[in-house]
Coordinates of C-alpha atoms and ligand atoms in Angstrom, one line a residue:
M205 CA 122.4 111.3 130.1
S206 CA 120.3 111.7 133.2
L207 CA 118.3 108.5 133.6
G208 CA 117.3 109.1 137.2
W209 CA 117.2 105.4 137.9
S210 CA 118.6 103.5 140.9
L211 CA 120.5 100.3 141.0
G212 CA 117.8 98.7 143.1
R213 CA 115.1 99.5 140.5
I214 CA 117.3 98.1 137.7
A215 CA 118.1 94.9 139.7
A216 CA 114.4 94.4 140.3
R217 CA 113.9 94.1 136.6
L218 CA 117.1 92.5 135.5
G219 CA 118.7 90.2 138.0
K220 CA 120.4 89.7 141.4
L221 CA 121.9 92.7 143.2
V222 CA 125.1 92.1 145.2
G223 CA 126.0 95.1 147.4
A224 CA 124.2 98.3 148.1
G225 CA 121.4 99.2 145.7
D226 CA 120.5 102.8 146.5
A227 CA 123.0 104.5 144.2
G228 CA 121.5 106.7 141.5
V229 CA 122.1 105.6 137.9
D230 CA 122.3 108.5 135.4
G231 CA 124.0 106.8 132.5
V232 CA 125.0 103.4 131.0
T233 CA 128.4 102.6 129.4
T234 CA 130.1 99.5 128.1
D235 CA 133.5 101.2 128.0
S236 CA 135.4 101.5 131.3
R237 CA 137.6 104.2 129.8
T238 CA 134.6 106.6 129.5
A239 CA 132.9 105.5 132.7
G240 CA 132.3 108.3 135.1
A241 CA 130.2 109.3 138.2
G242 CA 126.7 108.1 138.0
D243 CA 127.3 105.5 135.2
L244 CA 126.3 101.9 135.3
F245 CA 128.9 99.8 133.6
V246 CA 127.7 96.8 131.5
A247 CA 130.4 94.1 131.0
I248 CA 130.2 92.8 127.5
A249 CA 132.4 90.0 126.2
G250 CA 133.6 91.1 122.8
D251 CA 136.0 89.4 120.3
T252 CA 139.1 91.1 121.7
Y253 CA 138.2 92.3 125.2
D254 CA 136.0 91.0 127.9
G255 CA 134.3 93.8 129.8
H256 CA 134.4 91.7 132.9
D257 CA 138.1 92.3 133.1
F258 CA 137.5 96.0 133.3
A259 CA 134.6 96.2 135.8
E260 CA 136.9 97.1 138.7
Q261 CA 138.4 99.9 136.6
A262 CA 135.0 101.2 135.8
I263 CA 134.0 101.3 139.5
A264 CA 137.3 103.0 140.3
A265 CA 136.5 105.6 137.7
G266 CA 133.3 106.4 139.5
A267 CA 130.7 104.0 138.0
V268 CA 128.0 103.3 140.6
G269 CA 127.8 99.6 139.8
A270 CA 128.4 96.9 137.1
I271 CA 126.2 94.5 135.3
V272 CA 128.0 91.2 135.0
A273 CA 127.5 87.5 134.4
P274 CA 127.5 85.3 137.5
G275 CA 130.9 84.2 138.6
R276 CA 132.7 86.5 136.2
S277 CA 133.5 89.4 138.5
E278 CA 133.4 90.0 142.2
V279 CA 133.1 93.8 141.9
E280 CA 130.5 95.5 144.1
P281 CA 127.9 96.7 143.8
R282 CA 127.0 94.4 140.9
I283 CA 123.9 93.1 139.3
E284 CA 124.3 89.5 138.1
V285 CA 122.4 88.6 134.9
P286 CA 122.4 85.5 132.7
A287 CA 123.4 87.5 129.6
T288 CA 124.8 91.0 129.8
G289 CA 124.0 91.7 126.2
D290 CA 120.4 91.0 126.8
A291 CA 120.6 93.2 129.9
L292 CA 121.9 96.1 127.9
L293 CA 119.0 95.8 125.5
E294 CA 116.6 95.6 128.4
L295 CA 118.0 98.8 129.9
A296 CA 117.4 100.5 126.5
A297 CA 113.9 99.1 126.5
M298 CA 113.3 100.7 130.0
R299 CA 114.5 104.0 128.5
R300 CA 112.3 103.5 125.4
E301 CA 109.2 103.0 127.6
E302 CA 109.9 106.4 129.2
L303 CA 110.2 108.3 125.9
T304 CA 107.3 110.3 124.7
V305 CA 108.9 111.7 121.5
P306 CA 108.6 109.9 118.1
V307 CA 111.1 107.1 117.5
L308 CA 112.4 106.4 114.0
A309 CA 114.4 103.3 113.0
V310 CA 116.4 103.1 109.8
T311 CA 117.6 99.8 108.3
G312 CA 118.3 98.5 104.8
S313 CA 121.2 97.0 102.8
T314 CA 122.8 100.4 102.0
G315 CA 122.2 104.0 102.8
K316 CA 121.4 103.5 106.5
T317 CA 123.9 106.0 107.8
T318 CA 123.3 108.5 105.0
T319 CA 119.5 108.4 105.5
K320 CA 119.9 108.6 109.2
D321 CA 122.1 111.7 108.8
M322 CA 119.6 113.3 106.3
L323 CA 116.7 112.5 108.7
A324 CA 118.6 114.1 111.6
S325 CA 119.1 117.2 109.6
A326 CA 115.4 117.2 108.5
I327 CA 114.1 116.9 112.1
P328 CA 115.7 119.7 114.1
G329 CA 116.4 118.8 117.7
A330 CA 116.4 115.0 117.0
W331 CA 118.9 112.7 118.7
A332 CA 120.4 110.2 116.2
S333 CA 122.9 107.3 116.4
P334 CA 126.4 108.6 116.6
A335 CA 128.5 107.4 113.6
S336 CA 127.3 103.9 112.6
Y337 CA 126.2 102.8 116.0
N338 CA 123.9 100.1 114.6
N339 CA 124.5 96.8 116.3
E340 CA 123.5 95.1 119.5
I341 CA 125.8 97.5 121.5
G342 CA 125.3 100.7 119.4
V343 CA 121.6 100.5 119.2
P344 CA 120.9 100.2 122.9
L345 CA 123.5 102.9 123.7
T346 CA 121.9 105.2 121.2
V347 CA 118.5 104.8 122.9
L348 CA 120.0 105.1 126.4
Q349 CA 121.9 108.3 125.5
T350 CA 118.7 110.1 124.2
P351 CA 118.8 113.6 125.9
S352 CA 115.6 114.5 127.7
T353 CA 115.3 117.5 125.5
A354 CA 115.4 115.5 122.2
R355 CA 112.5 116.2 119.9
A356 CA 112.8 112.7 118.3
L357 CA 115.0 109.7 118.3
I358 CA 116.5 108.3 115.2
V359 CA 118.2 104.9 115.4
E360 CA 120.3 103.2 112.7
M361 CA 119.9 99.5 112.8
G362 CA 122.0 96.9 111.1
S363 CA 121.0 93.3 110.6
R364 CA 123.2 90.2 110.4
G365 CA 120.5 87.7 109.6
R366 CA 117.1 86.5 110.5
G367 CA 116.2 87.3 114.1
H368 CA 118.8 89.9 114.7
L369 CA 116.6 92.9 114.3
A370 CA 113.8 91.1 116.1
W371 CA 116.1 90.7 119.0
L372 CA 116.9 94.5 119.0
M373 CA 113.4 95.8 118.4
P374 CA 112.1 96.0 122.0
A375 CA 114.9 98.4 122.7
V376 CA 113.7 100.7 119.9
R377 CA 110.0 100.1 119.3
P378 CA 109.9 102.7 116.5
D379 CA 106.9 104.7 115.5
V380 CA 108.4 104.9 112.0
A381 CA 110.5 102.2 110.4
V382 CA 112.4 102.9 107.3
I383 CA 113.9 100.2 105.0
T384 CA 116.2 102.1 102.6
N385 CA 116.5 99.2 100.1
L386 CA 117.3 95.6 99.6
G387 CA 120.6 94.9 97.9
V388 CA 123.2 92.3 97.3
V389 CA 125.0 93.0 100.5
H390 CA 126.4 90.4 102.9
L391 CA 124.4 87.8 101.0
E392 CA 126.9 85.3 102.5
T393 CA 125.3 86.1 105.8
F394 CA 121.7 86.0 104.6
G395 CA 121.8 83.2 102.1
D396 CA 119.3 84.6 99.6
I397 CA 117.4 87.8 98.9
A398 CA 114.1 86.4 100.2
T399 CA 115.8 85.7 103.6
L400 CA 117.3 89.2 103.5
A401 CA 113.9 90.7 102.9
D402 CA 112.5 88.7 105.8
A403 CA 115.3 89.9 108.0
K404 CA 114.8 93.5 107.2
W405 CA 111.1 93.2 107.6
E406 CA 111.6 92.5 111.3
V407 CA 111.9 96.3 111.7
V408 CA 108.3 96.7 110.5
E409 CA 107.2 93.9 112.8
G410 CA 108.7 95.8 115.7
L411 CA 106.7 99.0 115.0
T412 CA 104.4 100.4 117.7
D413 CA 100.6 100.1 117.1
R414 CA 99.6 102.0 114.0
G415 CA 103.2 102.7 113.3
V416 CA 104.4 103.8 109.8
A417 CA 106.6 101.7 107.6
V418 CA 108.5 103.8 105.0
L419 CA 109.3 101.5 102.2
P420 CA 110.9 101.7 98.7
A421 CA 108.0 101.7 96.2
D422 CA 109.9 99.7 93.6
E423 CA 110.8 96.7 95.9
P424 CA 108.3 94.0 95.3
R425 CA 109.7 91.9 98.1
L426 CA 108.7 94.6 100.6
Q427 CA 105.1 94.9 99.4
R428 CA 103.6 93.1 102.4
D429 CA 100.7 93.7 104.8
H430 CA 101.2 94.8 108.3
P431 CA 98.9 96.2 111.0
G432 CA 100.2 99.7 110.6
V433 CA 100.4 102.1 107.7
T434 CA 102.8 102.1 104.7
H435 CA 104.3 105.2 103.1
T436 CA 106.3 104.6 100.0
F437 CA 109.2 106.5 98.5
G438 CA 111.1 106.4 95.2
V439 CA 112.8 108.2 92.4
N440 CA 111.0 108.9 89.1
T441 CA 108.3 106.4 90.1
T442 CA 104.8 106.3 91.6
A443 CA 105.1 106.7 95.4
D444 CA 103.9 108.8 98.3
V445 CA 107.2 110.7 98.3
V446 CA 109.1 111.0 95.0
A447 CA 112.3 112.6 93.9
R448 CA 111.8 113.5 90.2
D449 CA 113.5 115.6 87.5
V450 CA 116.9 114.6 89.0
T451 CA 120.0 116.3 87.6
F452 CA 123.6 116.2 88.7
G453 CA 126.2 118.9 89.0
V454 CA 130.0 118.6 88.3
D455 CA 130.4 117.8 92.0
G456 CA 128.2 114.7 91.7
C457 CA 125.5 116.3 93.8
S458 CA 121.9 116.1 92.7
R459 CA 119.1 118.6 92.3
F460 CA 115.5 117.4 92.1
T461 CA 111.9 118.1 92.8
L462 CA 110.6 116.5 96.0
D463 CA 107.0 115.6 95.4
T464 CA 105.0 114.8 98.6
P465 CA 101.3 114.6 99.6
V466 CA 101.7 118.0 101.2
G467 CA 103.4 119.8 98.3
E468 CA 106.6 120.1 96.3
R469 CA 110.0 121.6 97.0
S470 CA 113.1 122.0 94.9
I471 CA 116.1 120.4 96.6
A472 CA 119.8 120.7 96.0
L473 CA 121.8 118.2 98.0
Q474 CA 125.3 118.6 99.2
M475 CA 125.9 114.9 99.4
P476 CA 127.2 113.4 96.1
G477 CA 125.9 110.2 94.6
V478 CA 123.2 109.0 92.2
H479 CA 121.7 107.1 95.1
Q480 CA 121.1 110.2 97.3
P481 CA 117.8 111.3 95.8
S482 CA 116.4 107.9 96.9
N483 CA 117.9 108.3 100.5
A484 CA 116.5 111.9 100.6
A485 CA 113.0 110.7 99.5
A486 CA 113.1 108.1 102.3
A487 CA 114.2 110.6 104.9
A488 CA 111.5 113.1 103.7
A489 CA 108.8 110.4 103.9
A490 CA 109.9 109.4 107.4
A491 CA 110.1 113.0 108.6
L492 CA 106.6 113.7 107.1
A493 CA 105.3 110.6 108.9
I494 CA 105.9 112.2 112.3
G495 CA 104.3 115.5 111.1
G496 CA 107.4 117.3 110.0
D497 CA 107.1 120.6 108.3
L498 CA 107.9 120.4 104.5
D499 CA 109.9 123.6 104.5
E500 CA 112.0 122.5 107.5
I501 CA 112.5 119.1 105.8
G502 CA 113.6 120.7 102.5
R503 CA 116.1 123.0 104.4
G504 CA 117.3 120.0 106.4
L505 CA 118.0 117.9 103.4
A506 CA 119.8 120.7 101.6
A507 CA 122.0 121.3 104.7
A508 CA 122.8 117.6 105.3
T509 CA 126.5 116.6 104.9
G510 CA 127.9 113.1 104.8
S511 CA 130.1 111.1 107.1
R512 CA 133.8 110.5 106.2
W513 CA 134.9 108.2 103.5
R514 CA 131.5 107.9 101.7
M515 CA 132.0 109.1 98.2
E516 CA 134.3 112.0 99.1
F517 CA 134.9 114.2 96.1
H518 CA 138.3 115.9 95.8
R519 CA 138.5 118.2 92.9
G520 CA 142.0 119.1 91.7
R521 CA 143.3 118.9 88.1
F522 CA 141.4 115.7 88.0
T523 CA 138.7 114.6 90.5
V524 CA 139.2 111.8 92.9
V525 CA 136.2 110.1 94.3
N526 CA 137.3 108.3 97.5
D527 CA 134.7 105.6 98.3
A528 CA 137.3 103.1 99.6
Y529 CA 135.4 102.6 102.8
N530 CA 133.3 99.7 101.7
A531 CA 132.0 98.0 98.5
N532 CA 129.2 95.7 97.6
P533 CA 127.4 95.4 94.3
T534 CA 124.7 98.0 95.2
S535 CA 127.2 100.6 96.3
V536 CA 129.7 99.9 93.5
E537 CA 126.9 100.3 91.0
A538 CA 125.8 103.6 92.6
A539 CA 129.4 104.9 92.5
L540 CA 130.1 103.8 88.9
R541 CA 126.9 105.5 87.8
T542 CA 127.6 108.6 89.7
V543 CA 131.1 109.1 88.3
A544 CA 129.9 108.2 84.8
E545 CA 127.4 111.2 85.1
L546 CA 130.3 113.7 85.5
P547 CA 132.0 115.6 82.7
G548 CA 135.4 114.2 81.7
R549 CA 136.5 110.6 81.4
P550 CA 135.6 108.2 84.2
I551 CA 138.3 105.9 85.4
A552 CA 137.7 103.2 88.1
V553 CA 140.2 101.7 90.5
L554 CA 138.3 98.7 91.9
G555 CA 139.1 95.9 94.3
L556 CA 137.4 92.9 95.8
M557 CA 133.8 93.1 97.1
A558 CA 134.0 90.8 100.1
E559 CA 131.4 88.5 101.7
L560 CA 129.4 87.7 98.6
G561 CA 129.5 84.0 98.9
G562 CA 128.3 82.0 95.9
I563 CA 127.4 85.0 93.8
S564 CA 130.8 86.6 94.1
A565 CA 132.1 85.8 90.6
G566 CA 128.9 86.7 88.9
E567 CA 128.6 90.0 90.7
H568 CA 132.2 91.0 90.1
T569 CA 131.8 90.2 86.4
R570 CA 128.5 92.3 86.3
M571 CA 130.3 95.3 87.8
G572 CA 133.1 95.0 85.3
E573 CA 130.5 94.8 82.5
L574 CA 128.7 97.8 83.9
A575 CA 131.8 99.9 83.9
A576 CA 132.5 99.0 80.3
A577 CA 128.9 99.8 79.3
L578 CA 129.0 103.2 81.1
G579 CA 132.0 104.2 79.0
Y580 CA 134.8 104.0 81.5
A581 CA 138.2 104.8 80.0
A582 CA 139.9 102.3 82.2
V583 CA 139.1 99.8 85.0
I584 CA 142.2 99.1 87.2
V585 CA 141.7 96.0 89.3
V586 CA 143.8 95.8 92.4
G587 CA 144.6 92.4 93.9
E588 CA 142.3 89.4 94.2
D589 CA 139.7 89.5 91.5
P590 CA 136.8 87.1 91.1
G591 CA 135.7 88.6 87.8
L592 CA 136.0 92.4 87.5
A593 CA 138.6 92.3 84.8
S594 CA 136.9 89.6 82.7
G595 CA 133.7 91.7 82.9
A596 CA 135.4 94.9 81.9
G597 CA 137.2 93.3 79.0
A598 CA 139.5 95.5 76.9
I599 CA 139.4 98.5 79.3
A600 CA 140.6 96.3 82.3
R601 CA 144.1 96.4 83.7
S602 CA 144.9 94.1 86.6
V603 CA 147.6 95.0 89.1
A604 CA 148.9 93.3 92.2
S605 CA 149.2 96.2 94.6
A606 CA 148.0 99.8 95.3
D607 CA 151.4 101.1 94.4
D608 CA 151.1 99.5 90.9
A609 CA 147.7 101.0 90.6
L610 CA 149.0 104.4 91.4
E611 CA 151.7 104.2 88.8
L612 CA 149.2 103.2 86.2
V613 CA 146.7 105.9 87.1
A614 CA 149.4 108.5 87.2
G615 CA 150.4 107.5 83.7
L616 CA 146.9 107.6 82.1
V617 CA 144.9 110.3 84.0
R618 CA 144.2 113.5 82.1
E619 CA 143.0 116.9 83.3
G620 CA 139.3 116.8 84.0
D621 CA 139.0 113.1 84.4
T622 CA 137.4 111.5 87.5
V623 CA 139.0 108.6 89.2
L624 CA 136.8 106.5 91.4
V625 CA 138.5 104.4 94.1
K626 CA 136.3 101.7 95.5
A627 CA 136.7 98.3 97.2
S628 CA 135.9 96.6 100.4
R629 CA 137.8 98.0 103.4
A630 CA 140.1 95.0 103.7
V631 CA 141.7 95.8 100.3
G632 CA 143.0 99.0 101.9
L633 CA 142.7 101.5 99.0
E634 CA 142.2 104.5 101.3
R635 CA 145.9 105.4 101.1
L636 CA 145.9 105.1 97.3
A637 CA 142.9 107.5 97.2
E638 CA 144.7 110.0 99.4
T639 CA 147.9 109.8 97.3
L640 CA 145.9 110.4 94.2
V641 CA 144.3 113.5 95.8
E642 CA 147.8 114.8 96.5
L643 CA 148.8 114.1 92.9
S644 CA 145.7 115.8 91.6
V645 CA 146.6 119.1 93.4
S646 CA 150.4 118.9 93.1
R647 CA 150.8 118.2 89.5
S648 CA 151.9 121.3 87.5
G649 CA 151.8 122.0 83.8
S650 CA 149.0 120.8 81.7
A651 CA 148.4 117.1 81.6
A652 CA 148.1 115.4 78.2
Ligands
ADP1295 N1 120.3 104.2 98.4 C1 121.4 103.7 98.0 N2 121.5 102.8 97.0 C2 122.7 102.3 96.6 N3 123.9 102.5 97.2 C3 123.8 103.3 98.2 C4 122.7 104.0 98.7 N4 123.0 104.7 99.8 C5 124.3 104.6 100.0 N5 124.8 103.8 99.1 C6 126.2 103.3 99.0 O1 126.6 102.7 100.2 C7 127.7 103.3 100.8 C8 127.5 103.4 102.3 O2 126.5 104.3 102.6 P1 126.0 104.3 104.1 O3 124.9 105.4 104.2 O4 127.1 104.5 105.0 O5 125.3 102.9 104.2 P2 125.2 101.9 105.5 O6 125.1 102.7 106.8 O7 123.9 101.2 105.2 O8 126.4 101.0 105.4 C9 127.8 104.7 100.1 O9 129.1 105.1 100.0 C10 127.2 104.4 98.7 O10 128.2 103.9 97.9
MG1296 MG1 126.1 102.6 108.5

């Protein structure tokens, strides 16, 4: 980062300066451990730590000043502001105003990180959110860290309810806003799907003048008017950008024809999942919206690789699909359908989908029913279960722990089968998935 700002200039916009204000500010950090020369430290009070306790440390490490709440730190130089979180967003807004390259925002219930990664691959030279930096800290830091050489900025944006994105939008002000989908995710937070749609729509309301909204063609709740332009995307449907003739390989990766207003390309993805053609179409539509070259987009999509823990395929004597990182009805459905597409018998080890509120029982039952309808050989349900087993019926086996699940899978898995491991993070099935991978490569002799 090389912001080229001064403390005095920032104070003039944000609050009251205490101490000398002529120091140059080249970067912004909220983490005292990574603070260095030229950085401005912003003290954020989190759940576990309060940044105000680390302001001294940041200055000692070379930070040129700190943004703090009044009365919370005596460190100098400091800029006192009523709310340090708002100040961080305001700093990002300052940076945003300086940017002349296209800015793209990606939100939605699922697929944000994947679509962001695909988009980053489709726009060479773009700066994109590191990991899942998508909240009120990660979003402004992403914007602030944009290198001056970036060809575009891609920001992943999460939403925790009405008003959340609206609060973040001035820091991003995208020229292109993507909503990947609306799904049954965190409905406990949103209440109902209409509120969820309104909450995501805030990204469109935050567009620059004549900005482009990239929206799923098949989502009626997002068919709304706005002052800018809408480009739609979809799979096997009518849209501006469509993935059609989708087929899947044994590794769960898709091939399809990408149909766009400027031509067609054949695409083979490296990221497994039945949901990936949709994410790729969204990414392609967004890249085209900023004038991307279709060949470059096609190459970028084909080269994109996923982040850890998202449907990791491990092929041994049997295949393990480790998707233990998170689970909600949309992503469980995508994973169940992906694994059912593969050769060999599909087996699912499933656990609780957290944060579903009043629809929890119904959605767990629906997932169990889906597994049965897709022809799963077994559904092993680990721990708390609002309805998976009852939905899956005869193929369900309920166990108390991951160890019990391991024993059961080891006993019933055959060569060529695929075992999907999926639950909310809190259920902790990552270890089980890893042990199953070891089992799949270590087992000798032919399985039954
Ligand atoms: N378009 C999609 N439709 C349904 N499920 C999806 C889609 N994209 C991703 N998923 C599921 O959501 C999980 C998380 O994907 P990710 O890209 O990290 O989403 P996010 O950043 O929105 O949390 C994936 O492992 C997959 O199971
Ligand atoms: Mg994410």
